[in-house]
C-alpha positions as CSV (number, residue, x, y, z in Angstrom):
1,M,-21.5,-7.7,-74.1
2,T,-21.0,-11.5,-74.4
3,Q,-23.5,-13.3,-72.4
4,F,-23.0,-12.8,-68.6
5,D,-19.7,-11.0,-69.1
6,L,-18.2,-7.6,-70.0
7,T,-16.1,-7.0,-73.2
8,D,-12.6,-6.0,-73.0
9,D,-13.6,-2.4,-74.0
10,Q,-16.1,-2.3,-71.2
11,R,-13.6,-3.4,-68.7
12,E,-11.2,-0.6,-69.8
13,I,-14.0,2.0,-69.4
14,Q,-14.7,0.5,-65.9
15,E,-11.0,0.6,-65.0
16,L,-10.7,4.2,-66.2
17,A,-13.6,5.2,-64.0
18,R,-12.2,3.3,-61.1
19,R,-8.8,5.0,-61.4
20,F,-10.5,8.5,-61.6
21,T,-12.5,7.7,-58.5
22,A,-9.5,6.5,-56.5
23,D,-7.6,9.6,-57.4
24,A,-10.1,12.5,-57.6
25,I,-13.3,11.4,-55.5
26,T,-12.6,8.9,-52.7
27,P,-9.9,10.9,-50.8
28,F,-12.2,14.0,-50.7
29,A,-15.7,12.7,-50.4
30,A,-16.0,12.8,-46.6
31,E,-15.0,16.5,-46.5
32,W,-17.4,17.3,-49.3
33,D,-20.1,15.6,-47.2
34,E,-19.2,17.2,-43.9
35,K,-18.7,20.7,-45.3
36,H,-21.4,20.6,-48.0
37,I,-18.9,21.3,-50.7
38,F,-20.1,21.2,-54.3
39,P,-17.0,19.8,-56.1
40,R,-17.4,21.5,-59.5
41,D,-13.7,21.2,-60.4
42,T,-13.9,17.5,-59.9
43,I,-17.1,17.3,-62.0
44,E,-15.4,19.2,-64.8
45,A,-12.3,16.8,-64.6
46,A,-14.7,13.9,-65.1
47,A,-15.9,15.6,-68.3
48,E,-12.4,15.5,-69.6
49,L,-12.8,11.8,-69.7
50,G,-16.1,12.1,-71.5
51,F,-18.2,11.5,-68.5
52,G,-20.3,14.6,-69.1
53,A,-21.8,13.1,-72.2
54,I,-21.6,9.4,-71.9
55,Y,-24.5,8.5,-74.2
56,V,-24.7,11.7,-76.2
57,S,-23.9,11.0,-79.8
58,E,-20.4,11.4,-81.2
59,E,-21.9,13.8,-83.8
60,S,-22.9,16.1,-80.9
61,G,-19.5,15.8,-79.3
62,G,-20.3,13.0,-76.8
63,I,-18.6,9.6,-76.5
64,G,-21.6,7.7,-77.8
65,L,-21.6,4.8,-75.4
66,G,-24.4,2.5,-74.3
67,R,-26.3,2.4,-71.1
68,L,-24.2,-0.6,-69.8
69,E,-21.1,1.4,-70.1
70,S,-22.8,4.4,-68.4
71,A,-23.8,2.1,-65.5
72,L,-20.2,0.9,-65.1
73,I,-19.0,4.5,-64.9
74,M,-21.7,5.5,-62.3
75,E,-21.1,2.4,-60.3
76,A,-17.3,3.1,-60.2
77,M,-17.7,6.7,-59.2
78,A,-20.3,5.9,-56.5
79,Y,-17.7,3.7,-54.8
80,G,-16.2,7.0,-53.8
81,C,-19.2,9.3,-53.5
82,P,-22.8,8.3,-54.5
83,S,-24.0,11.9,-54.3
84,T,-21.4,13.2,-56.8
85,S,-21.9,10.2,-59.1
86,A,-25.7,10.7,-59.1
87,F,-25.3,14.4,-59.9
88,I,-23.2,13.5,-62.9
89,S,-25.9,11.0,-63.9
90,I,-28.6,13.7,-63.8
91,H,-26.5,16.0,-66.0
92,N,-26.0,13.2,-68.5
93,M,-29.8,12.6,-68.6
94,A,-30.5,16.2,-69.4
95,A,-27.8,16.3,-72.1
96,W,-29.1,13.0,-73.7
97,M,-32.6,14.4,-73.9
98,I,-31.4,17.5,-75.8
99,D,-29.3,15.4,-78.1
100,R,-31.9,12.7,-78.7
101,F,-35.0,14.8,-79.2
102,G,-33.9,18.5,-79.7
103,A,-33.7,20.2,-83.1
104,Q,-30.3,21.2,-84.4
105,A,-30.6,24.7,-83.1
106,V,-31.1,23.8,-79.5
107,K,-28.3,21.2,-79.8
108,D,-25.9,23.7,-81.2
109,K,-26.8,26.2,-78.5
110,Y,-26.3,24.1,-75.4
111,L,-24.6,20.7,-76.1
112,P,-21.0,21.9,-76.7
113,A,-20.7,23.4,-73.2
114,M,-22.7,20.6,-71.7
115,V,-20.2,18.0,-73.0
116,S,-17.3,19.8,-71.3
117,M,-19.5,20.4,-68.2
118,D,-18.7,24.1,-68.3
119,T,-22.6,24.3,-68.4
120,L,-24.3,22.0,-66.1
121,G,-27.9,20.7,-66.7
122,S,-30.8,19.8,-64.4
123,Y,-33.8,17.7,-65.0
124,C,-37.0,19.3,-63.8
125,L,-40.2,17.2,-63.6
126,T,-41.3,17.1,-59.9
127,E,-43.4,19.8,-58.4
128,A,-44.7,20.3,-54.8
129,G,-48.0,18.8,-55.8
130,S,-47.0,16.2,-58.3
131,G,-44.3,13.7,-57.3
132,S,-45.2,10.2,-58.1
133,D,-48.2,11.5,-60.1
134,A,-45.8,13.4,-62.4
135,A,-48.4,13.8,-65.2
136,A,-50.4,16.2,-62.9
137,L,-47.7,18.9,-63.1
138,K,-49.1,22.5,-63.2
139,T,-46.2,24.6,-64.5
140,K,-47.6,26.3,-67.5
141,A,-46.1,27.5,-70.8
142,V,-48.3,29.8,-72.9
143,R,-47.3,30.4,-76.5
144,D,-46.7,34.1,-77.3
145,G,-45.3,34.5,-80.8
146,D,-41.8,33.1,-80.9
147,H,-41.7,32.5,-77.2
148,Y,-43.4,30.6,-74.4
149,V,-44.3,32.4,-71.2
150,V,-43.6,30.0,-68.3
151,T,-45.0,30.3,-64.9
152,G,-44.8,27.8,-62.1
153,S,-42.1,26.0,-59.9
154,K,-40.2,22.7,-59.6
155,Q,-39.3,21.0,-56.4
156,F,-36.2,18.9,-55.3
157,I,-34.1,19.9,-58.3
158,S,-30.5,18.7,-58.1
159,G,-28.3,21.5,-59.1
160,G,-31.0,24.1,-58.4
161,G,-29.4,27.5,-58.2
162,Q,-25.9,26.3,-59.3
163,N,-26.6,24.8,-62.7
164,E,-26.8,26.9,-65.8
165,I,-29.6,25.2,-67.7
166,Y,-32.8,23.4,-66.7
167,V,-34.6,20.9,-68.9
168,V,-38.2,21.6,-67.7
169,M,-41.4,19.7,-68.3
170,V,-44.3,22.2,-68.7
171,R,-47.9,22.2,-69.5
172,T,-48.7,23.5,-73.0
173,G,-52.0,21.8,-73.5
174,E,-54.7,19.6,-71.9
175,D,-54.5,17.9,-68.5
176,G,-52.6,14.7,-68.3
177,P,-49.5,13.4,-70.1
178,K,-50.5,14.5,-73.6
179,G,-50.5,18.2,-72.6
180,I,-46.9,18.3,-71.5
181,S,-43.9,19.7,-73.5
182,C,-40.2,20.0,-72.7
183,L,-38.3,23.3,-72.7
184,V,-34.6,24.3,-72.0
185,I,-34.6,27.2,-69.7
186,E,-31.4,29.2,-68.7
187,K,-30.6,30.2,-65.1
188,D,-30.1,33.8,-66.1
189,M,-33.4,34.3,-68.0
190,E,-35.6,37.0,-66.5
191,G,-38.1,35.6,-64.0
192,V,-36.0,32.5,-63.0
193,S,-35.3,32.3,-59.2
194,F,-34.4,29.6,-56.7
195,G,-35.4,28.7,-53.2
196,A,-32.9,28.1,-50.4
197,N,-30.8,25.0,-50.5
198,E,-32.7,22.1,-49.0
199,R,-31.3,20.7,-45.7
200,K,-31.0,17.0,-46.5
201,L,-30.3,13.8,-44.8
202,G,-27.6,12.9,-47.4
203,W,-26.4,14.0,-50.8
204,H,-24.4,16.9,-49.2
205,S,-22.0,17.2,-52.1
206,Q,-24.7,18.6,-54.4
207,P,-27.1,21.5,-54.0
208,T,-30.9,20.8,-54.1
209,A,-33.4,23.6,-54.4
210,Q,-36.8,24.7,-55.7
211,V,-36.7,26.4,-59.1
212,N,-39.3,29.1,-59.7
213,F,-40.5,30.6,-63.0
214,D,-42.3,33.9,-63.0
215,A,-43.5,34.7,-66.6
216,V,-40.2,33.6,-68.0
217,R,-40.0,34.1,-71.8
218,V,-38.4,31.1,-73.4
219,P,-37.7,30.9,-77.2
220,V,-39.7,28.4,-79.1
221,E,-36.5,27.0,-80.5
222,N,-35.6,25.9,-76.9
223,R,-38.4,23.3,-77.1
224,V,-37.1,19.7,-77.0
225,G,-39.4,17.6,-79.2
226,G,-42.8,18.6,-80.4
227,E,-45.6,20.1,-78.4
228,G,-47.2,17.4,-76.3
229,E,-44.2,15.0,-76.4
230,G,-42.6,16.2,-73.2
231,F,-43.9,13.5,-70.9
232,R,-42.8,10.6,-73.3
233,I,-39.4,12.3,-73.5
234,A,-39.2,12.6,-69.7
235,M,-40.1,9.0,-69.2
236,M,-37.5,7.9,-71.7
237,G,-34.9,9.9,-69.9
238,L,-35.9,8.2,-66.6
239,D,-35.3,4.7,-68.1
240,G,-31.6,5.6,-68.3
241,G,-31.7,7.6,-65.1
242,R,-33.1,4.7,-63.2
243,L,-30.3,2.4,-64.3
244,N,-27.7,5.1,-63.3
245,I,-29.2,5.5,-59.8
246,G,-29.4,1.7,-59.4
247,A,-25.7,1.6,-60.4
248,C,-24.9,4.3,-57.8
249,S,-26.5,2.1,-55.2
250,L,-24.5,-0.9,-56.4
251,G,-21.2,1.1,-56.2
252,G,-22.1,2.3,-52.7
253,G,-23.1,-1.1,-51.5
254,Q,-19.9,-2.6,-52.9
255,R,-17.8,0.0,-51.1
256,C,-19.5,-0.8,-47.8
257,L,-19.2,-4.6,-48.3
258,D,-15.5,-4.1,-48.9
259,E,-15.2,-2.0,-45.8
260,A,-17.1,-4.5,-43.7
261,I,-14.9,-7.4,-44.9
262,A,-11.7,-5.4,-43.9
263,Y,-13.2,-4.3,-40.6
264,T,-14.4,-7.7,-39.4
265,K,-11.0,-9.4,-40.3
266,D,-9.3,-6.7,-38.2
267,R,-11.7,-6.4,-35.2
268,K,-11.4,-9.0,-32.5
269,Q,-14.0,-10.1,-30.0
270,F,-14.0,-13.1,-27.6
271,G,-10.4,-13.8,-28.6
272,Q,-10.9,-14.0,-32.4
273,A,-11.6,-11.9,-35.4
274,I,-15.3,-11.2,-36.0
275,A,-14.8,-12.5,-39.5
276,D,-14.1,-16.0,-38.1
277,F,-17.6,-16.2,-36.7
278,Q,-20.0,-18.1,-38.8
279,N,-22.8,-15.6,-38.3
280,T,-20.5,-12.9,-39.8
281,Q,-19.6,-15.0,-42.8
282,F,-23.3,-15.8,-43.4
283,T,-24.0,-12.1,-43.3
284,L,-21.2,-11.2,-45.7
285,A,-22.3,-14.1,-48.0
286,D,-25.8,-12.8,-48.2
287,M,-24.6,-9.2,-48.9
288,E,-22.3,-10.4,-51.7
289,T,-25.0,-12.7,-53.3
290,E,-27.6,-10.0,-53.2
291,L,-25.3,-7.4,-54.8
292,Q,-24.3,-9.8,-57.5
293,A,-27.9,-10.7,-58.3
294,A,-28.9,-7.0,-58.5
295,R,-25.9,-6.1,-60.6
296,T,-26.7,-8.9,-63.1
297,L,-30.3,-7.7,-63.5
298,L,-29.1,-4.1,-63.9
299,Y,-26.6,-4.9,-66.5
300,A,-29.2,-6.9,-68.5
301,A,-31.7,-4.0,-68.3
302,A,-29.0,-1.6,-69.4
303,V,-28.5,-3.7,-72.6
304,K,-32.3,-3.6,-73.2
305,V,-32.5,0.1,-72.9
306,T,-29.5,0.5,-75.3
307,E,-31.1,-1.8,-77.8
308,N,-34.6,-0.2,-77.3
309,A,-36.1,-3.6,-76.5
310,P,-39.9,-3.6,-76.0
311,D,-39.6,-4.6,-72.4
312,K,-36.9,-2.0,-71.6
313,T,-39.1,0.1,-69.3
314,R,-40.1,-2.9,-67.2
315,F,-36.6,-4.1,-66.9
316,A,-35.3,-0.7,-66.0
317,A,-37.9,-0.5,-63.3
318,M,-37.1,-3.9,-61.9
319,A,-33.4,-3.2,-61.9
320,K,-33.8,0.2,-60.2
321,R,-36.1,-1.3,-57.5
322,L,-33.8,-4.3,-56.8
323,A,-30.6,-2.4,-56.9
324,T,-31.6,0.5,-54.7
325,D,-33.3,-1.7,-52.1
326,T,-30.3,-4.0,-52.1
327,G,-27.7,-1.2,-51.8
328,S,-29.5,0.3,-48.8
329,S,-29.8,-3.2,-47.2
330,V,-26.2,-4.1,-47.8
331,V,-25.0,-0.7,-46.3
332,D,-27.3,-1.2,-43.3
333,R,-25.8,-4.6,-42.6
334,A,-22.3,-3.2,-43.1
335,L,-23.0,-0.5,-40.5
336,Q,-24.2,-3.2,-38.0
337,L,-21.1,-5.2,-38.6
338,H,-19.1,-2.2,-37.6
339,G,-21.0,-1.9,-34.4
340,G,-20.8,1.5,-32.7
341,Y,-18.0,2.6,-35.0
342,G,-20.3,2.3,-38.0
343,Y,-22.4,5.1,-36.5
344,L,-19.4,7.5,-36.4
345,Q,-18.3,9.9,-39.1
346,D,-14.8,8.6,-38.6
347,Y,-15.8,5.7,-40.8
348,P,-17.4,6.1,-44.3
349,I,-20.3,3.7,-43.6
350,E,-22.8,6.3,-42.1
351,R,-22.2,8.6,-45.1
352,F,-23.2,5.8,-47.5
353,W,-26.1,4.8,-45.3
354,R,-27.4,8.5,-45.7
355,D,-26.6,9.0,-49.3
356,L,-28.2,5.7,-50.6
357,R,-31.5,6.1,-48.7
358,V,-32.8,8.7,-51.2
359,H,-32.2,6.3,-54.2
360,S,-35.4,4.4,-53.4
361,I,-37.4,7.7,-53.7
362,L,-35.9,9.6,-56.7
363,E,-36.2,8.7,-60.4
364,G,-39.7,7.2,-59.4
365,T,-40.2,5.8,-56.0
366,N,-39.8,2.0,-55.6
367,Q,-43.5,1.8,-55.1
368,V,-44.0,3.4,-58.5
369,M,-41.5,0.9,-59.9
370,R,-43.7,-2.0,-58.6
371,M,-46.7,-0.2,-60.3
372,I,-44.9,-0.1,-63.7
373,I,-43.8,-3.7,-63.4
374,G,-47.2,-4.9,-62.3
375,R,-49.1,-3.1,-64.9
376,E,-47.0,-4.5,-67.7
377,L,-47.4,-8.0,-66.3
378,V,-51.2,-7.9,-66.2
379,R,-51.4,-6.3,-69.7
380,Q,-49.6,-9.3,-71.3
């Protein structure tokens, strides 16, 4: 990245993702939402472009790109459907954790099918009693020879019940973050079960369910990283996940800004187009300015995460907080500019309003993002 601009290669990646979205996502997203369709065929088609393993290394079959390129892809796909784009982001996070921290045996076992998205992966950290306090998780894994015996449950898991593998944070030792390890658990292992699909405000194109483990025997070779390293691995995964969710908010916000511009130019009141009123232009101007500011911060944070800069976690938290809050605010104003029509399912705005709302909760709430930023500032 040259300063404040994208490279030619990055623009080509962005354009590839935009074309795929225009052809394979945008025309169908409203139906996926209305009928709660999980578009697995479309997700597998995205994998043919390399989007199932964006920052998995080329040695492991991925396309080995950086976090900025990933953000460009997620932003482009979210222009059509934030829910589907976010689902692909979570799969990428799980695949990267296995590639970055797994031994060769676990990489060989799972990554080839994850790269093609024939096998889909979920990230499992949150529990019913440990959301923002993630290090308080209770799911236990007790060593028994060449296996761990896993008991517990995970809450709000994207892909729960549909995905084939689950990258699960479990307690193998003492209380707190140092007693947490990371295991890859398969859907078909004995003792794995799922709750009913959650009935959600948005994100209707992907299933969300509780994942339960009842004395599940998991081979020790399925551990990702060493014992006690799971929480650090989970947090490093979230640095990238937060960027991607922020990018999904930018893509959704941009779509709704574009829709609002088109609508206000066409809609007439008091004898002139709504877009001709100064108040409308001021609202559009603020929406554009705030989106561009959030985008610039997110792209800068993505470069820091790729380069493993010492302040990468703080920048990822700042970018996630700003991008997700801005996306929701832009969509809300776009709905207002549509008036009563914005509230109808005939227009895409209400779907984006619902889909983007959860982005300020997942991958760490925006209140937790403020905690991360504030703690780093007072440590300096």
